[in-house]
XYZ file of C-alpha atoms in Angstrom:
706
model
C -59.341 13.475 -4.305
C -62.221 13.139 -1.757
C -63.133 14.833 1.311
C -61.598 17.828 2.676
C -58.882 17.511 -0.099
C -61.133 18.404 -2.704
C -60.728 22.060 -3.418
C -63.431 23.188 -6.382
C -62.308 26.308 -6.609
C -59.628 28.680 -5.867
C -60.451 30.188 -1.936
C -59.659 34.398 -1.832
C -58.130 34.363 1.630
C -58.356 37.120 4.022
C -54.656 37.563 4.495
C -52.033 38.699 2.274
C -48.522 37.840 2.019
C -47.322 39.515 4.984
C -49.959 39.031 7.555
C -50.373 35.435 9.240
C -53.464 33.146 8.108
C -56.377 33.931 10.516
C -58.318 30.877 12.247
C -60.839 30.947 9.412
C -58.602 30.800 6.523
C -56.000 28.627 7.390
C -58.548 25.376 6.658
C -58.922 26.320 3.201
C -55.418 27.669 2.712
C -54.282 24.014 3.945
C -57.260 22.150 1.445
C -56.209 24.192 -1.554
C -52.190 23.272 -0.833
C -53.524 19.718 -0.424
C -54.855 19.251 -3.636
C -52.382 20.595 -5.269
C -49.803 18.759 -3.693
C -51.684 15.691 -4.733
C -50.713 16.212 -8.184
C -46.620 15.708 -7.511
C -47.843 12.217 -6.360
C -49.235 11.501 -9.856
C -45.889 12.657 -12.017
C -47.493 16.524 -12.586
C -44.952 18.320 -10.904
C -45.636 21.281 -13.605
C -49.217 21.260 -12.449
C -48.370 20.560 -8.762
C -46.297 23.808 -8.892
C -48.737 26.100 -10.925
C -51.454 25.643 -8.452
C -49.494 25.965 -5.573
C -48.113 29.219 -6.770
C -51.901 30.816 -6.695
C -51.365 30.782 -2.763
C -48.585 32.462 -0.109
C -49.782 30.554 2.633
C -46.288 28.063 4.314
C -48.383 25.213 3.468
C -48.135 26.419 -0.725
C -44.576 27.162 0.394
C -43.941 24.001 1.357
C -45.411 22.230 -1.347
C -43.686 24.136 -3.927
C -40.653 23.330 -1.559
C -41.413 19.134 -1.878
C -42.032 19.845 -5.727
C -38.189 20.896 -5.819
C -36.850 18.120 -3.089
C -38.118 15.840 -5.017
C -36.520 16.775 -8.550
C -33.553 17.450 -6.595
C -33.343 14.021 -4.852
C -34.850 11.873 -7.379
C -32.018 13.439 -10.331
C -29.370 14.763 -7.820
C -28.520 17.571 -10.330
C -26.695 20.601 -9.189
C -28.590 23.243 -10.522
C -31.428 21.694 -9.126
C -30.488 20.942 -5.414
C -29.554 24.814 -5.626
C -33.189 25.985 -6.471
C -34.524 23.217 -4.237
C -32.127 24.839 -1.509
C -33.455 28.174 -2.383
C -37.381 26.989 -2.369
C -36.893 25.225 1.031
C -35.336 28.389 2.766
C -38.380 30.299 1.263
C -40.331 27.768 2.813
C -39.195 27.258 6.081
C -38.718 31.543 6.762
C -42.789 31.727 6.357
C -43.369 29.121 8.622
C -40.853 30.681 11.012
C -43.119 33.503 10.729
C -46.751 32.476 11.033
C -45.390 30.243 13.747
C -44.171 33.025 15.551
C -47.564 35.437 14.905
C -49.620 32.219 15.965
C -47.625 32.601 19.294
C -47.827 35.731 19.802
C -51.128 36.364 18.613
C -52.847 32.900 19.704
C -56.354 34.923 19.846
C -56.323 34.896 15.987
C -54.901 31.579 15.263
C -56.152 27.782 14.646
C -56.938 26.418 18.173
C -56.562 23.005 18.559
C -57.525 20.843 21.179
C -54.867 18.322 20.880
C -51.883 20.785 20.005
C -50.131 23.751 20.696
C -50.816 27.065 18.861
C -48.959 26.894 15.826
C -47.704 23.466 15.927
C -49.147 23.106 12.204
C -46.598 25.748 11.080
C -44.317 24.356 13.348
C -44.580 20.753 11.227
C -44.148 22.841 8.096
C -40.763 24.093 9.656
C -39.475 20.548 10.678
C -40.593 19.476 7.173
C -38.636 22.185 5.518
C -35.241 21.106 7.827
C -35.684 17.503 7.104
C -35.834 18.475 4.026
C -33.048 21.277 3.772
C -30.393 18.571 5.728
C -31.430 16.100 2.887
C -30.567 18.862 0.461
C -27.285 19.886 2.391
C -25.918 16.270 2.464
C -26.004 15.980 -1.574
C -24.365 19.366 -1.371
C -20.621 18.859 -2.680
C -19.584 21.187 0.204
C -18.861 19.324 3.701
C -19.696 22.569 5.687
C -23.352 22.382 4.089
C -23.321 18.936 5.125
C -22.738 19.660 8.525
C -25.108 22.375 8.633
C -27.542 20.005 7.519
C -26.976 17.469 10.044
C -27.491 20.274 12.516
C -31.007 21.029 11.331
C -32.286 17.119 10.887
C -31.211 17.730 14.907
C -33.822 20.896 15.318
C -36.512 19.272 13.060
C -36.428 16.271 15.517
C -36.669 18.892 18.487
C -39.635 19.995 16.575
C -40.995 16.413 16.000
C -40.753 15.567 19.588
C -42.579 18.413 21.080
C -45.888 17.997 18.582
C -45.869 14.266 19.107
C -45.670 15.103 23.238
C -48.553 16.946 23.189
C -50.791 14.403 21.156
C -49.385 11.524 23.766
C -50.946 13.735 26.930
C -53.927 14.295 24.881
C -54.680 10.545 24.157
C -53.515 9.567 27.675
C -55.918 11.839 29.664
C -58.683 10.656 27.731
C -57.933 6.709 28.034
C -56.950 6.881 24.381
C -53.507 5.575 24.544
C -52.542 2.288 24.758
C -49.449 2.722 26.381
C -46.908 4.634 27.069
C -44.747 6.457 24.983
C -40.692 6.221 25.855
C -40.223 9.897 27.735
C -39.372 13.530 27.518
C -35.750 13.123 27.922
C -33.806 12.260 24.615
C -31.061 9.941 25.107
C -29.102 10.100 22.029
C -25.625 8.298 21.711
C -24.852 8.167 25.146
C -25.259 11.001 26.589
C -29.059 12.467 27.603
C -30.575 15.881 26.779
C -33.039 17.652 27.362
C -35.783 17.604 24.618
C -35.766 21.694 24.493
C -32.064 21.433 23.971
C -32.297 18.929 21.270
C -34.225 21.467 19.493
C -32.119 24.456 20.961
C -35.126 27.008 20.736
C -37.871 26.235 23.316
C -39.645 23.909 25.458
C -43.131 22.999 25.888
C -45.628 24.667 29.093
C -48.550 23.443 30.413
C -51.591 25.819 30.842
C -55.679 25.476 31.003
C -57.313 26.678 27.797
C -59.638 29.313 29.189
C -61.341 28.757 25.913
C -62.316 25.537 26.336
C -63.998 25.360 29.531
C -63.100 22.050 30.805
C -60.839 20.584 28.245
C -57.360 19.338 29.925
C -54.523 21.582 29.417
C -52.943 21.833 26.319
C -49.093 22.412 25.638
C -47.984 25.753 23.814
C -44.526 27.049 22.102
C -42.430 29.114 24.193
C -39.412 30.201 23.159
C -36.505 29.473 24.854
C -34.108 32.544 26.219
C -32.018 33.517 22.968
C -31.380 37.500 23.475
C -32.246 37.638 19.639
C -35.485 39.961 19.362
C -38.785 39.800 20.953
C -40.301 37.723 18.694
C -40.779 33.935 19.521
C -38.526 32.061 17.550
C -40.045 28.589 17.505
C -38.773 25.658 16.177
C -41.160 23.038 17.415
C -40.336 19.204 18.416
C -42.255 15.807 19.122
C -42.486 12.322 19.736
C -46.168 10.582 21.582
C -48.465 8.213 20.493
C -49.279 8.340 16.940
C -51.176 5.295 16.975
C -49.471 4.073 20.120
C -46.167 3.667 18.649
C -43.387 4.032 20.898
C -40.111 5.680 20.036
C -37.822 3.809 22.088
C -34.494 4.209 19.507
C -34.607 8.224 20.126
C -35.602 7.097 23.894
C -37.614 10.034 25.574
C -38.949 10.132 29.350
C -40.621 12.601 31.262
C -38.625 15.476 33.014
C -39.117 14.113 36.351
C -38.257 10.366 35.387
C -35.141 8.904 35.905
C -32.407 9.677 33.315
C -31.640 6.433 30.815
C -30.207 5.143 27.757
C -32.267 3.087 25.687
C -30.492 0.794 23.973
C -30.773 0.490 20.485
C -33.770 -1.193 19.024
C -32.874 -5.126 18.090
C -35.660 -5.450 15.709
C -36.000 -5.242 11.713
C -39.173 -4.210 9.736
C -41.696 -6.913 10.132
C -45.324 -8.109 9.940
C -45.826 -7.269 13.587
C -44.805 -3.845 12.512
C -46.622 -2.958 9.449
C -49.902 -5.022 10.931
C -49.764 -2.790 13.898
C -50.860 0.154 12.347
C -54.058 -1.394 11.781
C -54.809 -2.592 15.439
C -54.077 0.156 16.714
C -55.745 3.613 16.929
C -57.484 5.058 13.654
C -56.936 8.675 14.852
C -60.046 9.690 12.469
C -61.539 7.970 15.304
C -59.983 11.144 17.385
C -60.910 14.446 15.289
C -62.275 15.435 12.217
C -60.061 18.456 12.141
C -58.204 18.465 9.022
C -55.546 20.667 10.462
C -55.266 18.313 13.429
C -54.992 15.380 10.649
C -52.397 17.461 8.807
C -50.439 17.642 12.062
C -51.040 13.599 12.819
C -49.995 12.155 9.615
C -46.651 14.729 8.720
C -45.675 13.786 11.980
C -45.665 10.291 11.775
C -44.276 10.654 8.466
C -41.280 12.953 9.279
C -40.590 11.316 12.442
C -40.923 7.854 10.986
C -38.806 8.596 8.668
C -36.053 10.438 10.300
C -35.571 7.031 12.408
C -35.293 5.223 9.448
C -32.868 7.029 8.275
C -30.864 7.457 11.024
C -31.112 3.456 11.309
C -29.599 2.899 7.815
C -26.446 4.647 8.089
C -23.658 2.630 6.934
C -20.826 2.159 9.685
C -18.413 4.265 8.159
C -21.032 7.127 9.077
C -21.700 6.272 12.033
C -18.722 8.265 13.816
C -19.809 11.662 11.862
C -23.297 11.344 12.786
C -22.298 10.471 17.129
C -21.366 13.818 17.145
C -24.682 15.107 16.407
C -25.472 12.685 18.620
C -28.233 10.159 16.463
C -29.364 6.970 16.864
C -32.448 5.417 15.226
C -35.285 2.685 15.742
C -35.661 1.075 12.404
C -38.441 -1.007 13.359
C -40.210 1.947 15.486
C -39.612 4.191 12.401
C -41.683 1.716 10.241
C -44.545 1.657 12.726
C -44.708 5.203 12.134
C -44.272 5.116 8.290
C -47.075 2.560 8.289
C -49.332 4.635 10.780
C -49.396 7.627 7.908
C -49.840 5.224 5.155
C -53.965 5.336 6.151
C -53.861 8.928 4.475
C -52.995 8.075 1.769
C -55.588 10.975 0.081
C -53.083 13.585 1.172
C -49.385 13.980 0.757
C -48.053 13.114 4.036
C -49.712 9.752 3.708
C -48.633 9.636 -0.088
C -45.090 9.995 0.643
C -45.025 7.577 3.479
C -46.563 5.175 0.863
C -43.600 5.529 -1.558
C -40.962 5.195 1.449
C -42.525 2.522 2.912
C -42.857 0.669 -0.663
C -39.355 1.763 -1.874
C -37.421 0.571 1.244
C -38.883 -2.789 1.608
C -38.826 -3.392 -2.370
C -35.261 -1.719 -2.499
C -33.413 -2.235 0.647
C -34.285 -4.746 2.636
C -35.789 -6.848 0.124
C -32.287 -7.444 -0.798
C -31.277 -8.046 2.257
C -30.108 -12.073 3.204
C -30.568 -12.396 7.146
C -33.765 -11.856 7.884
C -36.387 -13.220 9.720
C -39.319 -14.795 8.360
C -41.911 -12.009 8.476
C -39.260 -9.323 7.309
C -41.444 -8.316 4.356
C -45.212 -8.289 4.687
C -45.931 -9.220 1.624
C -49.675 -8.908 1.454
C -50.007 -5.640 3.198
C -47.250 -4.425 0.377
C -49.317 -5.506 -2.686
C -52.198 -4.011 -1.154
C -50.893 -1.002 -0.181
C -49.169 -0.680 -4.075
C -52.260 -1.353 -5.674
C -54.663 1.043 -3.510
C -51.530 3.808 -4.607
C -51.848 2.765 -8.599
C -55.508 3.258 -8.069
C -55.350 6.878 -6.482
C -52.490 7.741 -8.730
C -52.702 6.393 -11.907
C -50.518 8.454 -13.966
C -47.353 8.068 -11.767
C -44.678 6.175 -13.050
C -43.426 5.863 -9.612
C -45.981 3.424 -8.861
C -44.789 1.991 -11.804
C -41.561 1.546 -10.736
C -42.240 -0.123 -7.264
C -44.123 -2.704 -9.014
C -40.752 -3.255 -11.386
C -38.446 -3.923 -8.169
C -41.628 -6.175 -6.759
C -41.634 -8.465 -10.234
C -37.295 -8.266 -10.132
C -37.695 -9.477 -6.607
C -39.818 -12.287 -7.475
C -36.948 -13.238 -10.119
C -39.826 -11.956 -12.746
C -37.084 -10.002 -14.659
C -38.660 -10.164 -18.392
C -41.385 -8.660 -17.009
C -40.159 -6.261 -14.960
C -38.313 -5.064 -17.836
C -41.851 -5.135 -19.835
C -43.308 -2.573 -17.542
C -40.217 0.151 -17.388
C -40.417 -0.018 -21.108
C -44.521 0.331 -21.857
C -46.092 3.286 -22.297
C -45.386 7.307 -22.215
C -42.304 8.605 -20.407
C -43.179 10.498 -17.466
C -43.165 14.027 -17.676
C -40.767 14.307 -14.753
C -37.196 13.960 -16.084
C -36.041 12.693 -13.053
C -38.878 9.980 -12.723
C -37.831 8.931 -16.306
C -34.152 8.548 -15.632
C -34.932 6.344 -12.755
C -37.252 4.015 -14.988
C -34.564 3.877 -17.324
C -31.659 2.977 -14.740
C -34.212 0.311 -12.943
C -34.987 -1.217 -16.426
C -31.119 -1.044 -17.046
C -30.264 -3.150 -14.217
C -32.760 -5.775 -15.183
C -30.777 -5.797 -18.533
C -27.724 -6.270 -16.519
C -29.191 -9.067 -14.369
C -30.910 -10.876 -17.414
C -26.808 -10.864 -19.268
C -28.298 -9.002 -21.890
C -25.368 -7.111 -22.826
C -26.507 -4.988 -25.902
C -29.190 -3.608 -24.235
C -27.496 -3.327 -20.706
C -24.794 -0.766 -22.317
C -27.327 1.359 -24.698
C -29.697 1.324 -21.523
C -26.655 2.685 -19.204
C -25.244 5.190 -21.766
C -29.237 6.249 -22.004
C -28.967 6.991 -18.749
C -26.038 9.778 -19.515
C -28.964 11.469 -21.448
C -31.148 11.715 -18.352
C -29.095 12.531 -15.440
C -25.450 13.989 -14.654
C -24.897 11.956 -11.404
C -22.478 9.070 -11.884
C -21.724 9.399 -15.653
C -18.216 7.167 -15.096
C -20.648 4.683 -13.496
C -22.604 4.407 -16.624
C -19.614 4.869 -18.913
C -18.346 1.349 -16.763
C -21.190 -0.699 -16.690
C -21.566 -0.013 -20.576
C -17.972 -0.545 -21.424
C -18.081 -3.681 -18.896
C -21.184 -5.508 -21.180
C -18.692 -4.624 -24.346
C -16.266 -6.903 -22.562
C -18.078 -9.633 -22.148
C -19.319 -9.536 -25.614
C -15.842 -9.415 -26.642
C -15.120 -12.675 -24.604
C -18.371 -14.342 -26.118
C -17.056 -13.382 -29.663
C -13.548 -14.366 -29.658
C -14.507 -17.788 -27.839
C -17.091 -18.105 -30.767
C -14.439 -17.339 -33.491
C -16.107 -14.262 -34.565
C -12.929 -12.089 -34.962
C -14.867 -9.309 -36.537
C -18.036 -9.156 -33.670
C -14.823 -9.075 -31.313
C -13.215 -6.356 -32.506
C -15.946 -4.156 -33.380
C -17.149 -5.488 -29.162
C -13.114 -4.601 -28.210
C -13.049 -1.591 -29.842
C -16.216 -0.406 -27.997
C -15.080 -1.114 -24.655
C -11.830 0.333 -24.816
C -13.393 3.143 -26.163
C -15.751 3.457 -22.997
C -13.465 2.723 -20.678
C -11.233 5.737 -21.688
C -13.840 8.028 -22.129
C -14.884 8.128 -18.078
C -12.041 8.917 -16.482
C -12.729 12.802 -17.172
C -15.808 12.133 -15.713
C -14.579 10.715 -12.757
C -14.652 13.264 -9.720
C -17.231 15.448 -11.301
C -19.661 14.735 -8.701
C -18.696 14.401 -4.698
C -21.049 13.421 -1.698
C -20.106 15.563 1.934
C -17.075 16.920 0.103
C -15.742 12.919 -0.614
C -15.394 11.547 -4.027
C -18.318 9.434 -4.939
C -17.821 5.673 -4.134
C -18.585 4.374 -7.148
C -16.065 6.942 -8.827
C -13.345 6.182 -6.115
C -13.683 2.039 -6.964
C -14.001 2.645 -11.116
C -11.004 4.836 -10.932
C -8.650 2.092 -9.034
C -9.872 0.133 -11.230
C -8.937 1.494 -14.373
C -5.266 2.007 -13.316
C -5.494 -1.725 -12.475
C -6.213 -2.363 -16.409
C -3.311 0.341 -17.674
C -0.907 -1.938 -15.077
C -1.545 -5.086 -16.241
C -1.837 -4.321 -19.412
C 1.971 -2.989 -19.485
C 3.160 -6.092 -17.123
C 1.612 -8.798 -19.369
C 2.098 -7.001 -22.386
C -1.278 -7.290 -24.110
C -4.132 -5.336 -25.278
C -6.109 -3.231 -23.006
C -9.415 -5.114 -23.189
C -7.371 -8.651 -22.687
C -5.693 -7.260 -19.280
C -8.907 -6.985 -17.362
C -9.204 -9.955 -14.602
C -12.126 -11.181 -13.526
C -15.155 -10.216 -15.072
C -15.962 -6.582 -13.921
C -19.567 -6.522 -15.035
C -20.362 -10.099 -12.717
C -18.965 -7.738 -9.678
C -21.284 -4.872 -10.885
C -23.974 -7.220 -10.433
C -23.253 -8.563 -6.641
C -23.036 -4.588 -5.318
C -26.285 -3.703 -6.958
C -27.667 -6.961 -5.119
C -28.180 -8.727 -8.820
C -27.610 -12.253 -7.822
C -30.552 -12.360 -5.687
C -33.067 -11.403 -8.234
C -31.805 -13.927 -11.176
C -33.803 -16.816 -11.501
C -31.785 -20.111 -11.568
C -30.990 -19.817 -15.415
C -29.435 -16.446 -15.075
C -27.326 -17.769 -12.357
C -25.504 -20.432 -14.311
C -24.964 -18.054 -16.757
C -23.088 -15.970 -14.382
C -20.717 -19.150 -13.084
C -20.274 -19.532 -17.108
C -19.362 -16.240 -17.433
C -16.727 -16.446 -14.289
C -15.180 -19.833 -15.726
C -14.077 -17.693 -18.579
C -10.948 -16.260 -16.514
C -10.361 -19.936 -15.217
C -9.893 -21.260 -18.800
C -7.294 -18.741 -19.494
C -3.349 -20.884 -19.530
C -2.775 -17.784 -17.133
C -4.826 -18.452 -14.587
C -2.686 -20.031 -12.278
C -0.332 -17.229 -12.597
C -3.603 -14.726 -11.505
C -2.605 -12.258 -8.471
C -4.511 -13.449 -5.769
C -7.135 -10.578 -5.266
C -7.910 -11.688 -8.631
C -8.890 -15.116 -7.159
C -10.541 -14.102 -4.278
C -13.328 -12.192 -6.489
C -13.661 -14.926 -8.245
C -14.184 -17.190 -5.087
C -16.344 -14.459 -3.505
C -18.753 -14.625 -6.577
C -19.260 -17.791 -7.402
C -19.829 -18.635 -3.924
C -22.592 -15.790 -3.784
C -24.009 -17.914 -7.206
C -23.658 -21.376 -5.674
C -25.704 -19.646 -2.426
C -28.656 -18.991 -4.297
C -28.781 -22.111 -6.283
C -29.004 -23.928 -2.834
C -25.738 -24.903 -3.229
C -24.514 -23.589 0.290
C -21.973 -26.408 1.433
C -20.262 -25.888 -1.987
C -20.823 -21.763 -1.400
C -19.001 -22.550 2.173
C -15.898 -24.367 0.573
C -15.220 -22.109 -2.238
C -15.470 -19.033 0.081
C -12.906 -21.227 2.826
C -10.202 -21.847 -0.167
C -10.907 -18.673 -1.881
C -11.789 -15.319 -0.376
C -11.164 -16.253 3.224
C -8.282 -18.208 2.587
C -5.849 -14.875 2.045
C -5.041 -12.652 4.550
C -5.423 -9.032 3.869
C -1.747 -8.476 3.980
C -1.448 -10.445 1.095
C -4.080 -8.727 -0.971
C -2.434 -5.315 -0.180
C 0.840 -6.639 -1.771
C -1.197 -6.498 -5.230
C -0.731 -3.748 -7.634
C -4.085 -1.317 -7.324
C -5.614 -4.233 -4.999
C -9.174 -5.364 -4.639
C -9.206 -5.496 -0.911
C -12.976 -5.774 0.188
C -13.187 -9.915 -0.888
C -12.075 -10.367 2.759
C -15.144 -8.514 4.418
C -17.583 -9.189 2.323
C -16.647 -12.451 2.011
C -17.070 -12.824 5.726
C -20.667 -11.474 5.703
C -21.189 -14.088 2.485
C -20.013 -16.937 4.854
C -22.082 -15.665 7.664
C -24.923 -15.472 5.518
C -24.068 -19.132 4.557
C -24.025 -20.276 7.960
C -27.312 -18.156 8.625
C -28.928 -20.784 5.892
C -27.384 -23.650 7.371
C -28.340 -23.284 10.673
C -32.312 -23.171 9.292
C -32.803 -19.451 9.797
C -34.036 -17.495 12.913
C -35.589 -20.759 14.251
C -32.771 -23.049 13.358
C -29.891 -24.401 15.312
C -28.263 -22.285 17.905
C -24.292 -23.232 17.323
C -24.773 -22.598 13.813
C -26.185 -18.884 14.538
C -23.592 -18.009 17.066
C -20.847 -18.892 14.333
C -22.820 -16.756 11.550
C -22.891 -13.864 14.574
C -19.309 -13.958 14.806
C -18.432 -13.929 11.248
C -20.872 -11.404 10.655
C -18.928 -9.623 13.250
C -15.348 -9.786 11.489
C -17.095 -7.791 8.676
C -18.276 -5.684 11.204
C -15.014 -4.715 12.505
C -13.207 -4.414 9.513
C -11.665 -0.619 8.541
C -13.248 0.951 5.348
C -13.180 -0.616 1.865
C -14.677 -0.142 -1.908
C -18.144 0.080 -1.751
C -18.479 -0.926 1.979
C -22.297 1.489 2.051
C -23.342 -1.036 -0.534
C -22.897 -3.922 2.142
C -23.416 -1.671 5.121
C -27.499 -1.873 5.246
C -27.217 -5.775 4.903
C -24.393 -6.101 7.648
C -26.978 -3.814 10.015
C -30.166 -5.627 9.280
C -28.365 -9.188 9.770
C -26.655 -8.129 13.021
C -30.271 -6.390 14.054
C -32.075 -9.801 12.900
C -29.380 -11.850 15.086
C -30.239 -10.248 18.020
C -33.886 -10.387 17.463
C -33.092 -14.087 17.439
C -31.134 -13.715 20.633
C -27.794 -14.219 19.643
C -25.688 -11.429 20.746
C -23.352 -8.926 18.813
């Protein structure tokens, strides 16, 4: 680590755990904590935790909480989630206590010419609230999840106040190239003051008597809560941050007319990525390490907050509307790109990981995108820089593997995830094995795929039902291939193994919950197993012979596998789908099974460039069946209707020529997308929800209303 992050020896602080840091101690405490936290991004969480435990400052406690948070979010294990909640609560309390004391005795606190007194602790408090909100949502209790959303709202208020202070500072010095969107928060159609959104305090202007001609600063003061004598600050913030307007969570000065900003119509794009390069470099504004920490941390948190809110699937929109949340993906990405400038501190490193993960793992597998939606060169440069800075981390190797799979280089992606020593962090190792398992699935390497997913069970206990289901589905394919080849012994082996795995995992269904609800894949798998059992009884055949359309090809679709496959693997998928149509009973097959077949077949056709065939296949298959007819089937698959409309929208997008193509074709694309958007909830709708949301934003950017 370079510069002010490279603490060589521990610094003895003047303050104890019970006293607030002084203005002298604070930079050293931050320096130590950031140097220790840097080990997190190099997969050495144990060393990071050991170093962080040497200090008692809010920065150290935030770092420790971050290590537990990463373990919790990467592994989804209940005991780790509970431990993370405890550490986050400790960090939150420490940050709040230090901010209170900084406000009560500002003469001993760090004085910034940019931010309010105690803003660094307010940021730490906001970061713990954001992480606590995520952990609460991972909790199996709906009550805890709702508390998490409330913390999210409070954190937003904090981030806004800090950002507003920065905006005013830059504006007064003529450094703000454009005005940020303002000081009242327009959330989900209702306009609330920023102080109300934080629920704690409001900013006030005052002349800094110690700074001579310095401009007025913003200082945090507490709202009338009638609790105790100490201010109870929870900061809040929007602002310049490299001239990055936050229109999605719209703010305007209190003396301006209230207005509700519409949702952003943009998607992450090359301009969004490159704008960070064109804007003001904050290192030219200040060299104060605490100010740089506040700036980069706020860009990270506010950017991530807006990004997450913009990605919420339609099914969760009503819940979030209760908390008046609305995000803006384009602005969130601009903030995150801005934070990536500070790669050598934990804020910049986390922003880099989020930026790479979002593009490589989410946006890259959407279908209706503008031509500049993926800033390829910028992403590759960022990944190279992060691998150089943190060479031991498997997180960056995972991102490189995702880039390769996005480029249809599946064998190379597997080679990267198979080579080298395993990560010392179990949760990262589980991600590595899971990513490799998916690539085996896309390559139709059935035995390898089954073994790899079964290995996931040893590393992670989040969704064993899914792992067993995919492994069993692999043996279904092996059974069908062996049977077609006349290898009775191999067919029997694979049939027995498939049935064994299918019948193991009902015991694992429902073990994990999300916001007190069964996991979507668990719900999907439970219905599928009931369907197979019912079909076996109706058809008077063996359990495995009762299975209809390839369950593995369904999984490939829901994990966006067709987009990663080279043409040779797409053809294999078509061959595996043809197994069902070759059966003598195909003409009597249930309508929902035929709809699944046509949808998967059409998707493979589309990725092979056979768009006209894909359109005709959808019209004659998935979209030819009314929903009522599908619902009449035993344990029906009804997801093919809304997803079929989405697939048709993608076909029309490609047939029209994309964003600069035929306007009438784009209009029809928007109409098909609207049919999907208006559909009721369906199996695994969250897997398609981001694609639908991104498609709508892209169309709006092309001038297609919806």
